[in-house]
Amino acid sequence: MIKYTVELNDLIKYFGRRLIFNGINFSFSSGNIYGVSGPNGSGKSTLVKIIADLISATRGKVTHEFDGKKIEPEELHNHLGFVSPYLFMYDEFSAEENLIHSSNIRGIKFNQERSDFLLTELNLFDRKNDLVRGYSSGMKQRLKFIFGLLHQPQLIILDEPTSNLDNPGKEIVYRIIREEAKNSLVIIASNEDSDLSLCNEIIELEKFKK
Amino acid sequence: MKAYSLFKKDWQSELRTRYAINALAMFILVTISVILFSIGNEKITEYLTGGLLWVVIFFSAMSGLSRAFVSEEERGTSMTLHLMAAPATIFSGKLVFNLLLVFLMNFVITFLFVILFPSFIIKNVALFAIAFFLGNIGIAVSSTIIAAIISKASSKGTLYPVLSFPILLPLILTLLELTKFAMDGNSINGSLVEIFVLVCYDVIMGTASYLLFDFIWKE
């Protein structure tokens, strides 16, 4: 089994003079599902964005390793799948066009079989040629999952993964998360008890406010 | 190859949304029409038409080239891009897109000047072609990096020309000088200093942009 680890060393984040969190030390490894919880504004999204190298920490270090080899920040996107409410697909393209472009830009061959499998799993196959601008918010959320999982990443970060999803949609997503966690490292940032119930370990951000 | 794929995505997106092309086409038509109306039957000098050409090019670039990054930021797809490619790939893809737009835009503007302004006569076409080629590269590189900077700001519309003016001024002044030389029929050998200034500008802006883009792109 592949081994993917993420180490957080003394992570501190300020927005201006406001402390978001202080002194987070944590180790994540593949085969597990981790949760990040805390009330609104506690810094859940900020922490996962720092882990995904989308924003910088004020101080501290995040180290990604794949099979014992350090991953450089400019290579991280090849190992990372990220789903969040503030992620948007190109709405002038269809779902499949979005996925083809994302594969091409990543420099990998578009995997038609996996794309069709994920589109079918997430009930979007029949609408795969429709422009994303015509999708409902739930359909867009499901497309984000496919975008995040298509390239078979070793690290999957899910920020509020079930927002905009109905109950059947949530069940599908939970099934996929459990399946993906067998080979990957999954981090879920959420307040929902049902999302956090999937996790083996949970970081409570309220403990890192001083 | 990845940069080419990003360019391809942007080009297809542009063909569907007409985000930049419409803005550029309208700006070029309106500006040239206003110049023609204001000149009326007056005769203007060759040098003045050369100057007007680069003024139109400068302001057209201001109206359309910021879209490469601003459209991503406005539609919220910057993060999507961030998750697909390394910063160098993103900058290269956007640069290729802006290069294509600048060359298309400037060909149209120059063509309109040639047919609409009788005093726009270039005696040394080769020298003008060199200036045009190097100038377009300079405009595209500068516009792309400035677009990346202003896309993160709140007042994008104002900031773009304000930031562009000091950065593009040395380029525009050199291009004006070379256009004048080309209109006078000067030889390429006699204009080598200005040509080298353009080459240096392009190399410096290109290198600085690639080095700075990492810091600009990451929040």
PDB file of C-alpha atoms in Angstrom, chain A residues 20-22 24 35-39 41-48 189 202-210:
ATOM      1  CA  ILE A  20      -6.973  32.007  13.937  1.00  0.00           C
ATOM      2  CA  PHE A  21      -5.056  29.114  15.487  1.00  0.00           C
ATOM      3  CA  ASN A  22      -1.803  28.643  17.318  1.00  0.00           C
ATOM      4  CA  ILE A  24      -0.938  22.984  15.670  1.00  0.00           C
ATOM      5  CA  GLY A  35     -11.660  15.406  10.750  1.00  0.00           C
ATOM      6  CA  VAL A  36     -11.178  19.095  11.403  1.00  0.00           C
ATOM      7  CA  SER A  37     -13.993  20.516  13.488  1.00  0.00           C
ATOM      8  CA  GLY A  38     -14.886  23.750  15.186  1.00  0.00           C
ATOM      9  CA  PRO A  39     -17.601  26.391  15.145  1.00  0.00           C
ATOM     10  CA  GLY A  41     -15.037  31.086  11.871  1.00  0.00           C
ATOM     11  CA  SER A  42     -12.774  28.774  13.857  1.00  0.00           C
ATOM     12  CA  GLY A  43     -10.385  28.356  10.908  1.00  0.00           C
ATOM     13  CA  LYS A  44     -11.343  24.936   9.490  1.00  0.00           C
ATOM     14  CA  SER A  45     -11.203  26.129   5.887  1.00  0.00           C
ATOM     15  CA  THR A  46      -8.045  28.130   6.604  1.00  0.00           C
ATOM     16  CA  LEU A  47      -6.298  25.045   7.972  1.00  0.00           C
ATOM     17  CA  VAL A  48      -7.218  22.833   5.016  1.00  0.00           C
ATOM     18  CA  ALA A 189     -13.343  19.845   7.534  1.00  0.00           C
ATOM     19  CA  ILE A 202     -10.573  14.690  14.852  1.00  0.00           C
ATOM     20  CA  ILE A 203      -8.648  17.933  15.347  1.00  0.00           C
ATOM     21  CA  GLU A 204     -10.754  20.346  17.383  1.00  0.00           C
ATOM     22  CA  LEU A 205      -9.600  23.818  16.458  1.00  0.00           C
ATOM     23  CA  GLU A 206     -11.053  25.444  19.574  1.00  0.00           C
ATOM     24  CA  LYS A 207      -8.120  23.897  21.466  1.00  0.00           C
ATOM     25  CA  PHE A 208      -5.632  25.929  19.436  1.00  0.00           C
ATOM     26  CA  LYS A 209      -6.907  29.422  20.125  1.00  0.00           C
ATOM     27  CA  LYS A 210      -4.381  30.498  22.785  1.00  0.00           C
TER      28      LYS A 210
END
